[in-house]
Coordinates of C-alpha atoms in Angstrom, one line a residue:
M1 CA -91.3 -39.3 94.1
T2 CA -91.8 -35.5 92.8
V3 CA -89.0 -33.0 92.5
W4 CA -89.7 -29.5 94.6
F5 CA -88.2 -26.2 94.8
T6 CA -87.9 -23.5 97.5
A7 CA -85.7 -21.2 98.4
D8 CA -86.0 -18.0 101.0
Q9 CA -87.4 -19.8 104.6
H10 CA -85.0 -17.7 107.1
F11 CA -86.1 -19.4 109.8
G12 CA -85.3 -17.4 112.9
H13 CA -85.7 -14.1 111.4
A14 CA -87.2 -12.3 113.3
R15 CA -86.6 -8.5 111.5
L16 CA -88.3 -10.0 108.3
L17 CA -91.4 -9.7 109.9
E18 CA -90.7 -5.6 110.1
L19 CA -88.9 -5.7 106.8
S20 CA -90.8 -7.4 104.9
P21 CA -94.4 -5.8 104.6
A22 CA -95.6 -9.3 102.8
R23 CA -93.9 -11.4 105.2
G24 CA -94.9 -9.7 108.5
A25 CA -98.8 -9.5 107.3
A26 CA -98.8 -13.2 106.4
F27 CA -97.1 -14.5 110.3
S28 CA -97.7 -12.0 113.6
S29 CA -94.3 -13.8 115.1
V30 CA -91.2 -15.6 114.3
S31 CA -92.5 -19.2 115.9
E32 CA -95.7 -18.8 113.8
M33 CA -93.7 -17.8 110.7
N34 CA -91.8 -21.1 111.4
A35 CA -94.7 -23.3 112.5
R36 CA -96.3 -22.3 110.0
L37 CA -93.5 -22.9 106.9
V38 CA -92.8 -26.6 108.4
H39 CA -96.3 -27.1 108.2
N40 CA -97.3 -26.3 104.4
W41 CA -94.0 -28.0 103.4
N42 CA -95.4 -31.2 104.6
S43 CA -98.9 -30.6 103.8
V44 CA -97.1 -31.4 99.8
V45 CA -93.7 -32.6 100.3
Q46 CA -93.8 -36.7 101.1
P47 CA -90.9 -38.7 102.0
G48 CA -89.8 -40.5 98.8
D49 CA -89.4 -36.8 97.5
T50 CA -86.6 -34.7 96.1
V51 CA -86.5 -30.5 97.3
W52 CA -83.5 -28.4 96.3
V53 CA -83.5 -25.2 98.8
L54 CA -81.8 -22.3 97.0
G55 CA -79.9 -20.6 100.0
D56 CA -81.3 -18.8 103.0
V57 CA -82.8 -21.5 104.9
D58 CA -82.1 -19.9 108.6
M59 CA -80.0 -17.1 109.5
H60 CA -76.3 -18.2 109.6
G61 CA -77.2 -21.5 111.1
K62 CA -78.3 -21.4 114.7
D63 CA -78.5 -24.5 116.4
A64 CA -82.1 -23.5 117.3
T65 CA -83.1 -22.6 113.4
L66 CA -81.4 -25.9 112.2
A67 CA -83.4 -28.4 114.4
L68 CA -85.8 -27.5 111.9
I69 CA -84.5 -28.8 109.2
E70 CA -85.3 -32.9 110.8
Q71 CA -88.9 -31.8 110.6
L72 CA -88.6 -31.5 107.4
A73 CA -89.9 -33.8 104.8
G74 CA -88.3 -35.5 102.1
V75 CA -84.0 -35.7 100.6
K76 CA -83.5 -31.9 101.3
I77 CA -80.6 -30.6 99.1
L78 CA -79.2 -27.6 99.7
I79 CA -78.3 -24.6 97.4
A80 CA -76.5 -22.3 100.0
G81 CA -77.5 -18.6 99.8
N82 CA -76.1 -15.6 101.7
H83 CA -77.5 -16.0 104.9
D84 CA -76.4 -19.4 105.5
S85 CA -73.5 -20.3 107.5
C86 CA -71.8 -22.7 105.5
W87 CA -72.0 -20.0 102.0
A88 CA -69.0 -19.4 99.8
G89 CA -69.2 -16.2 100.7
V90 CA -68.7 -16.5 104.6
R91 CA -65.2 -16.0 105.6
D92 CA -64.8 -20.2 106.4
G93 CA -68.1 -20.9 105.1
W94 CA -67.1 -24.7 104.0
K95 CA -66.1 -25.4 107.5
N96 CA -69.3 -24.9 108.3
R97 CA -70.9 -27.5 105.4
D98 CA -70.9 -29.6 108.2
L99 CA -73.4 -28.3 110.3
Y100 CA -76.5 -28.6 107.9
L101 CA -75.5 -32.0 106.5
A102 CA -75.8 -33.0 110.0
A103 CA -79.1 -31.3 110.1
G104 CA -80.5 -32.9 107.4
F105 CA -79.4 -32.2 104.1
A106 CA -78.1 -34.6 102.2
A107 CA -75.6 -32.1 99.8
V108 CA -74.5 -28.6 99.9
M109 CA -73.7 -26.9 96.8
D110 CA -72.8 -23.5 95.3
F111 CA -74.6 -23.7 92.3
A112 CA -75.9 -27.0 90.1
V113 CA -78.1 -28.3 87.1
T114 CA -81.1 -30.3 86.8
T115 CA -84.0 -30.4 84.4
L116 CA -87.5 -29.9 84.6
P117 CA -89.8 -32.8 83.1
P118 CA -91.0 -32.3 79.8
L119 CA -95.2 -31.3 79.3
R120 CA -96.0 -33.6 76.1
P121 CA -94.6 -36.8 75.4
Q122 CA -91.2 -37.6 73.3
A123 CA -90.9 -34.0 74.1
P124 CA -87.2 -33.1 75.7
A125 CA -86.7 -31.8 79.7
T126 CA -85.4 -28.7 80.1
R127 CA -82.6 -27.9 81.7
V128 CA -82.2 -25.4 84.4
L129 CA -79.2 -24.1 86.4
L130 CA -80.1 -23.1 89.8
S131 CA -78.4 -20.1 92.2
H132 CA -79.2 -18.8 95.2
F133 CA -79.1 -15.1 93.0
P134 CA -80.8 -14.5 90.1
Y135 CA -79.0 -13.7 87.2
A136 CA -79.2 -10.0 88.0
G137 CA -81.9 -7.9 90.5
D138 CA -81.8 -7.7 94.2
S139 CA -84.2 -8.3 97.1
R140 CA -83.5 -4.3 98.2
E141 CA -82.1 -1.4 95.7
T142 CA -78.6 -0.2 96.5
E143 CA -76.3 2.3 95.4
V144 CA -73.8 0.0 93.4
G145 CA -76.4 -2.1 92.1
D146 CA -76.8 -5.8 92.6
R147 CA -75.3 -7.3 95.8
Y148 CA -73.3 -10.1 94.8
A149 CA -72.5 -10.4 91.6
Q150 CA -69.0 -12.2 92.1
F151 CA -71.9 -15.3 93.3
R152 CA -74.1 -14.9 90.3
L153 CA -74.1 -17.4 86.9
R154 CA -73.7 -16.2 83.9
D155 CA -76.9 -15.7 81.2
E156 CA -75.7 -18.3 78.4
G157 CA -79.4 -18.3 77.8
I158 CA -80.2 -21.6 80.2
P159 CA -82.8 -20.8 82.5
L160 CA -82.6 -20.0 86.3
L161 CA -84.3 -20.6 89.5
H162 CA -83.5 -18.9 91.9
G163 CA -84.2 -17.2 95.2
H164 CA -83.1 -13.6 97.1
V165 CA -85.3 -11.4 96.1
H166 CA -87.8 -12.5 98.1
E167 CA -91.2 -10.3 96.7
S168 CA -89.0 -7.7 94.7
F169 CA -90.2 -10.3 91.4
R170 CA -91.7 -13.5 90.6
E171 CA -89.7 -14.0 87.4
R172 CA -88.1 -11.5 84.7
R173 CA -86.6 -12.1 81.5
T174 CA -82.6 -11.1 80.6
R175 CA -81.7 -8.3 77.8
R176 CA -80.3 -11.7 76.3
G177 CA -84.1 -13.2 76.4
T178 CA -83.1 -15.8 79.0
W179 CA -85.8 -16.2 81.8
H180 CA -85.0 -16.7 85.5
I181 CA -87.9 -17.6 87.7
N182 CA -88.1 -16.5 91.6
V183 CA -88.9 -20.1 93.7
G184 CA -88.5 -18.3 97.0
V185 CA -91.7 -18.9 99.8
D186 CA -92.9 -15.5 98.8
W187 CA -94.4 -16.3 95.7
W188 CA -95.2 -20.1 96.3
D189 CA -98.3 -20.1 99.0
H190 CA -94.7 -20.3 101.8
A191 CA -94.1 -23.4 100.5
P192 CA -92.1 -25.7 98.0
V193 CA -93.1 -25.7 94.3
S194 CA -93.3 -28.7 92.3
A195 CA -90.6 -29.5 88.9
E196 CA -94.0 -29.9 86.9
T197 CA -95.3 -26.7 87.8
L198 CA -92.4 -24.7 86.9
A199 CA -92.1 -26.5 83.8
Q200 CA -95.9 -25.3 82.9
H201 CA -95.2 -22.0 84.1
L202 CA -91.5 -21.1 82.3
D203 CA -93.6 -22.9 79.0
D204 CA -96.1 -20.1 79.4
L205 CA -93.8 -17.4 80.0
R206 CA -92.0 -18.5 76.6
R207 CA -95.6 -19.0 74.5
G208 CA -97.2 -15.2 76.6
R209 CA -99.6 -17.2 77.8
A210 CA -98.6 -15.9 81.7
E211 CA -97.3 -12.1 82.7
P212 CA -94.0 -11.6 84.5
R213 CA -95.4 -10.4 88.0
S214 CA -93.3 -8.1 90.6

């Protein structure tokens, strides 16, 4: 069984093709985007695998886009993002969690903690936090700084996997020196990325063998 991470599918979000030059260049229409994202997911994920989706799987829990969830392989767990109608920042969002569970998610959470597999025998697993939001940074510049500050986790030195920022950056270090890595589809060939790949990538970043990309 493989564990995968992904974020920011934005199924059904036609305007994203205008707002994101990279997404617009990759897909000619929202229907093509939806179909390709489903295909890419199922090309790597097997039925017994677990997939953590770190938010913004669709736009506000519409029936047509939630219907795509059952087409996606694996056991799916959602960490809600600001565009998911079950997000804690949406008024009465908790009432919509049943929509996402009925669509095919095994669980819906606000945050989580898990581990990435060890890279060498006898080495410990790497503890990581999961959130839709990075420690710092956003998908666009605002006059007031990062949005949704009250929903971001505090940096206590634990690496963080997240989405939200789209193509703004793939990874960054906080002022404290903690790495946070964007697992959104815009940086990972529009498909989920495996825990093994992320474990190696984080190790390479820590050892200076990989350059941060933004």
